[in-house]
Tab-separated table of C-alpha atoms in Angstrom:
chain	number	residue	atom	x	y	z
A	20	ASN	CA	11.515	160.516	138.089
A	21	ALA	CA	11.835	162.227	141.238
A	22	GLY	CA	12.161	159.687	144.121
A	23	VAL	CA	13.498	160.294	146.777
A	24	THR	CA	13.801	164.513	147.685
A	25	GLN	CA	15.246	166.452	150.289
A	26	THR	CA	15.214	169.935	151.337
A	27	PRO	CA	17.755	171.965	152.146
A	28	LYS	CA	20.712	170.287	150.022
A	29	PHE	CA	23.121	172.671	152.208
A	30	GLN	CA	22.239	174.336	155.086
A	31	VAL	CA	24.283	176.731	157.703
A	32	LEU	CA	23.034	177.070	161.351
A	33	LYS	CA	24.434	178.687	164.786
A	34	THR	CA	24.684	176.358	167.966
A	35	GLY	CA	21.566	176.557	169.403
A	36	GLN	CA	18.969	177.343	165.816
A	37	SER	CA	16.671	174.680	164.947
A	38	MET	CA	15.449	173.489	161.422
A	39	THR	CA	13.367	171.052	159.894
A	40	LEU	CA	15.317	168.584	157.311
A	41	GLN	CA	12.105	167.677	154.485
A	42	CYS	CA	11.696	164.692	153.131
A	43	ALA	CA	9.371	163.564	150.723
A	44	GLN	CA	9.064	160.261	148.480
A	45	ASP	CA	6.664	159.464	145.442
A	46	MET	CA	7.514	155.133	144.917
A	47	ASN	CA	4.132	154.636	147.468
A	48	HIS	CA	6.550	153.295	149.825
A	49	ASN	CA	5.505	152.457	153.653
A	50	SER	CA	8.557	152.719	154.984
A	51	MET	CA	10.932	155.805	155.518
A	52	TYR	CA	14.476	156.579	157.231
A	53	TRP	CA	16.547	159.215	158.650
A	54	TYR	CA	20.761	158.876	157.994
A	55	ARG	CA	23.710	160.299	158.651
A	56	GLN	CA	26.852	160.197	157.710
A	57	ASP	CA	30.096	160.950	158.824
A	58	PRO	CA	33.794	160.734	158.103
A	59	GLY	CA	34.770	157.044	159.733
A	60	MET	CA	31.346	156.260	160.915
A	61	GLY	CA	29.503	155.052	158.046
A	62	LEU	CA	25.933	155.654	157.447
A	63	ARG	CA	23.969	155.833	160.843
A	64	LEU	CA	20.039	155.170	161.116
A	65	ILE	CA	18.680	158.417	163.219
A	66	TYR	CA	15.048	157.506	163.017
A	67	TYR	CA	13.093	155.388	160.964
A	68	SER	CA	8.980	154.859	160.112
A	69	ALA	CA	8.045	151.863	159.097
A	70	SER	CA	4.497	152.645	158.248
A	71	GLU	CA	2.399	155.908	158.068
A	72	GLY	CA	1.536	156.669	161.823
A	73	THR	CA	4.831	154.764	162.896
A	74	THR	CA	8.331	155.552	164.312
A	75	ASP	CA	11.200	154.414	165.956
A	76	LYS	CA	14.428	155.227	167.080
A	77	GLY	CA	17.410	154.372	165.407
A	78	GLU	CA	21.152	153.944	166.430
A	79	VAL	CA	21.890	158.147	166.907
A	80	PRO	CA	18.225	159.422	167.554
A	81	ASN	CA	19.551	162.215	170.302
A	82	GLY	CA	19.426	166.163	169.561
A	83	TYR	CA	16.534	164.985	166.674
A	84	ASN	CA	12.655	163.973	166.381
A	85	VAL	CA	10.648	163.309	163.283
A	86	SER	CA	7.016	163.168	161.894
A	87	ARG	CA	5.543	160.801	159.535
A	88	LEU	CA	3.264	164.066	157.676
A	89	ASN	CA	1.299	161.195	155.099
A	90	LYS	CA	2.252	158.028	153.917
A	91	ARG	CA	4.701	160.500	151.362
A	92	GLU	CA	6.934	162.718	153.632
A	93	PHE	CA	8.881	162.480	156.819
A	94	SER	CA	10.756	165.155	158.119
A	95	LEU	CA	13.610	165.478	160.633
A	96	ARG	CA	13.956	168.325	163.442
A	97	LEU	CA	17.125	169.492	165.029
A	98	GLU	CA	15.654	171.685	167.715
A	99	SER	CA	18.381	172.508	169.043
A	100	ALA	CA	21.556	172.692	166.555
A	101	ALA	CA	25.162	171.531	168.062
A	102	PRO	CA	28.243	171.334	166.463
A	103	SER	CA	28.178	167.711	166.735
A	104	GLN	CA	25.340	167.590	164.189
A	105	THR	CA	27.421	168.355	161.859
A	106	SER	CA	27.250	165.677	158.722
A	107	VAL	CA	25.021	164.894	156.062
A	108	TYR	CA	22.032	163.704	156.391
A	109	PHE	CA	20.261	161.101	153.776
A	110	CYS	CA	16.558	160.291	154.092
A	111	ALA	CA	15.669	157.187	152.224
A	112	SER	CA	12.601	154.779	151.718
A	113	SER	CA	12.153	151.078	151.198
A	114	LEU	CA	8.510	149.529	149.985
A	115	SER	CA	8.581	147.668	153.269
A	116	GLN	CA	11.110	146.426	155.770
A	117	GLY	CA	10.690	142.642	154.819
A	118	SER	CA	13.055	141.505	153.261
A	119	SER	CA	11.818	141.318	149.758
A	120	GLY	CA	10.967	145.202	149.804
A	121	ASN	CA	14.224	145.948	151.702
A	122	THR	CA	15.960	147.708	148.571
A	123	ILE	CA	16.710	151.176	150.117
A	124	TYR	CA	16.443	154.406	147.534
A	125	PHE	CA	18.880	157.073	148.789
A	126	GLY	CA	17.860	161.031	148.503
A	127	GLU	CA	20.669	162.957	146.919
A	128	GLY	CA	21.626	164.331	150.833
A	129	SER	CA	21.502	167.421	152.873
A	130	TRP	CA	24.734	168.821	153.741
A	131	LEU	CA	24.233	170.615	157.578
A	132	THR	CA	26.789	172.784	159.160
A	133	VAL	CA	26.660	174.151	162.641
A	134	VAL	CA	28.935	176.574	163.753
B	14	ARG	CA	25.070	143.943	168.631
B	15	LYS	CA	24.873	144.196	165.070
B	16	GLU	CA	28.333	144.763	163.080
B	17	VAL	CA	28.988	144.505	159.814
B	18	GLU	CA	32.346	145.210	159.077
B	19	GLN	CA	34.510	146.028	156.254
B	20	ASP	CA	38.238	146.989	155.408
B	21	PRO	CA	38.105	150.570	154.172
B	22	GLY	CA	40.682	150.379	151.594
B	23	PRO	CA	41.321	152.461	150.106
B	24	PHE	CA	41.869	149.853	147.148
B	25	ASN	CA	44.386	151.147	143.923
B	26	VAL	CA	43.795	149.312	140.632
B	27	PRO	CA	44.923	149.511	137.083
B	28	GLU	CA	42.589	149.444	134.588
B	29	GLY	CA	41.597	145.718	133.987
B	30	ALA	CA	42.519	144.168	137.001
B	31	THR	CA	40.531	141.986	139.254
B	32	VAL	CA	39.520	143.216	142.870
B	33	ALA	CA	37.334	141.267	145.584
B	34	PHE	CA	35.809	142.940	149.109
B	35	ASN	CA	35.198	141.054	152.108
B	36	CYS	CA	32.352	141.533	154.694
B	37	THR	CA	32.047	139.920	157.890
B	38	TYR	CA	28.629	140.372	160.017
B	39	SER	CA	27.791	139.275	163.136
B	40	ASN	CA	24.491	137.659	163.327
B	41	SER	CA	24.380	134.027	161.534
B	42	ALA	CA	20.464	134.477	161.434
B	43	SER	CA	20.386	137.673	159.163
B	44	GLN	CA	18.333	137.360	156.837
B	45	SER	CA	19.081	139.249	153.495
B	46	PHE	CA	22.452	140.972	151.891
B	47	PHE	CA	23.203	143.425	149.282
B	48	TRP	CA	26.216	145.676	148.093
B	49	TYR	CA	25.412	149.368	147.738
B	50	ARG	CA	27.867	151.606	145.408
B	51	GLN	CA	28.454	155.309	146.531
B	52	ASP	CA	30.624	157.979	144.721
B	53	CYS	CA	31.768	160.422	146.187
B	54	ARG	CA	29.017	163.432	147.206
B	55	LYS	CA	26.542	161.016	145.983
B	56	GLU	CA	23.851	159.079	147.777
B	57	PRO	CA	23.515	155.270	148.316
B	58	LYS	CA	22.999	153.218	145.119
B	59	LEU	CA	21.536	149.551	144.995
B	60	LEU	CA	24.630	147.587	143.186
B	61	MET	CA	23.087	144.026	144.045
B	62	SER	CA	21.521	141.536	146.131
B	63	VAL	CA	23.150	139.010	147.081
B	64	TYR	CA	21.800	134.903	147.106
B	65	SER	CA	22.466	132.393	148.959
B	66	SER	CA	23.847	130.968	145.883
B	67	GLY	CA	25.997	133.598	144.458
B	68	ASN	CA	25.243	135.676	141.694
B	69	GLU	CA	26.526	137.723	138.980
B	70	ASP	CA	25.548	140.915	136.978
B	71	GLY	CA	27.872	141.512	134.275
B	72	ARG	CA	32.027	141.637	135.792
B	73	PHE	CA	30.789	141.651	139.059
B	74	THR	CA	29.893	138.580	141.563
B	75	ALA	CA	28.942	138.301	144.635
B	76	GLN	CA	28.941	135.155	147.023
B	77	LEU	CA	27.471	134.481	150.185
B	78	ASN	CA	28.936	132.384	152.935
B	79	ARG	CA	26.840	132.107	156.104
B	80	ALA	CA	29.382	129.696	157.583
B	81	SER	CA	31.382	131.581	158.352
B	82	GLN	CA	28.994	134.619	158.051
B	83	TYR	CA	30.297	136.933	154.952
B	84	ILE	CA	30.321	138.116	151.756
B	85	SER	CA	32.027	139.357	148.800
B	86	LEU	CA	31.916	141.420	146.010
B	87	LEU	CA	34.679	140.593	142.896
B	88	ILE	CA	34.752	143.300	140.261
B	89	ARG	CA	36.341	141.930	136.597
B	90	ASP	CA	38.109	143.662	134.425
B	91	SER	CA	37.790	146.845	136.291
B	92	LYS	CA	36.951	149.845	135.206
B	93	LEU	CA	38.016	154.050	135.858
B	94	SER	CA	34.121	154.196	136.421
B	95	ASP	CA	33.899	151.646	139.093
B	96	SER	CA	35.906	154.047	141.592
B	97	ALA	CA	33.646	154.886	144.946
B	98	THR	CA	33.184	153.846	148.023
B	99	TYR	CA	31.196	150.016	147.961
B	100	LEU	CA	28.716	149.491	151.482
B	101	CYS	CA	27.972	146.129	152.472
B	102	VAL	CA	24.510	145.475	153.721
B	103	VAL	CA	22.691	143.771	156.157
B	104	ASN	CA	19.387	143.008	157.141
B	105	PHE	CA	19.661	141.783	160.341
B	106	GLY	CA	16.138	140.974	161.384
B	107	TYR	CA	14.478	137.350	161.683
B	108	SER	CA	12.079	137.845	160.125
B	109	GLY	CA	13.380	140.891	157.766
B	110	ASN	CA	11.466	143.553	159.544
B	111	THR	CA	14.128	145.598	160.689
B	112	PRO	CA	16.417	148.526	159.203
B	113	LEU	CA	19.284	147.189	157.208
B	114	VAL	CA	22.970	148.223	158.806
B	115	PHE	CA	25.169	149.540	156.582
B	116	GLY	CA	29.111	148.981	157.062
B	117	LYS	CA	31.054	152.168	156.802
B	118	GLY	CA	32.513	150.907	153.164
B	119	THR	CA	35.369	150.249	150.774
B	120	ARG	CA	36.170	153.046	148.958
B	121	LEU	CA	38.412	151.545	145.753
B	122	SER	CA	40.099	153.851	143.198
B	123	VAL	CA	40.587	152.612	139.530
B	124	ILE	CA	43.944	154.000	138.117
B	125	ALA	CA	44.957	153.780	134.563
């Protein structure tokens, strides 16, 4: 069972470079999310997409853009990477955002280092 | 502000011990609650949902206290494999239609 698949798993970028993190889920989920996790900060929501065709800012959206390409795919783009964006990025999905569908399933994470 | 607070630990306990974690949340209207487990360098995974009446799954018991705005997780007969970070998760939405908010986690180390 693939679940949530995100790529790449590891990436080193130079300051100012751009890149896109890809995410796909095969569970027919409506809602998708991008989180970053830093030591001592826990998981922080960057952007989310409640359903296909919609995206909303989370707690820490600055420096990022997202695209909900279709129901399966939700990408995260760093237009001009900064060292402060060094982090572990998790893509996630859930059936819906309603309380009964709130179980979130995570991808394995993408380790990004900006030098 | 939507906040979920946890004691970061670490909790270092011997095998077989009983350990309990508490988590407080900032909004009394919060609708749903969960505990997730995260192993080192891995993604978080759902451990259990927390229901108003409390619920048990094997050695794990979760309880909700709405009046005091906290949830708890009790682990009995700790195993080495229970070593992980436990994340308290809350849905602050009135209708449930908002993203979940994660606490920073409590680290547990079970020692042989």
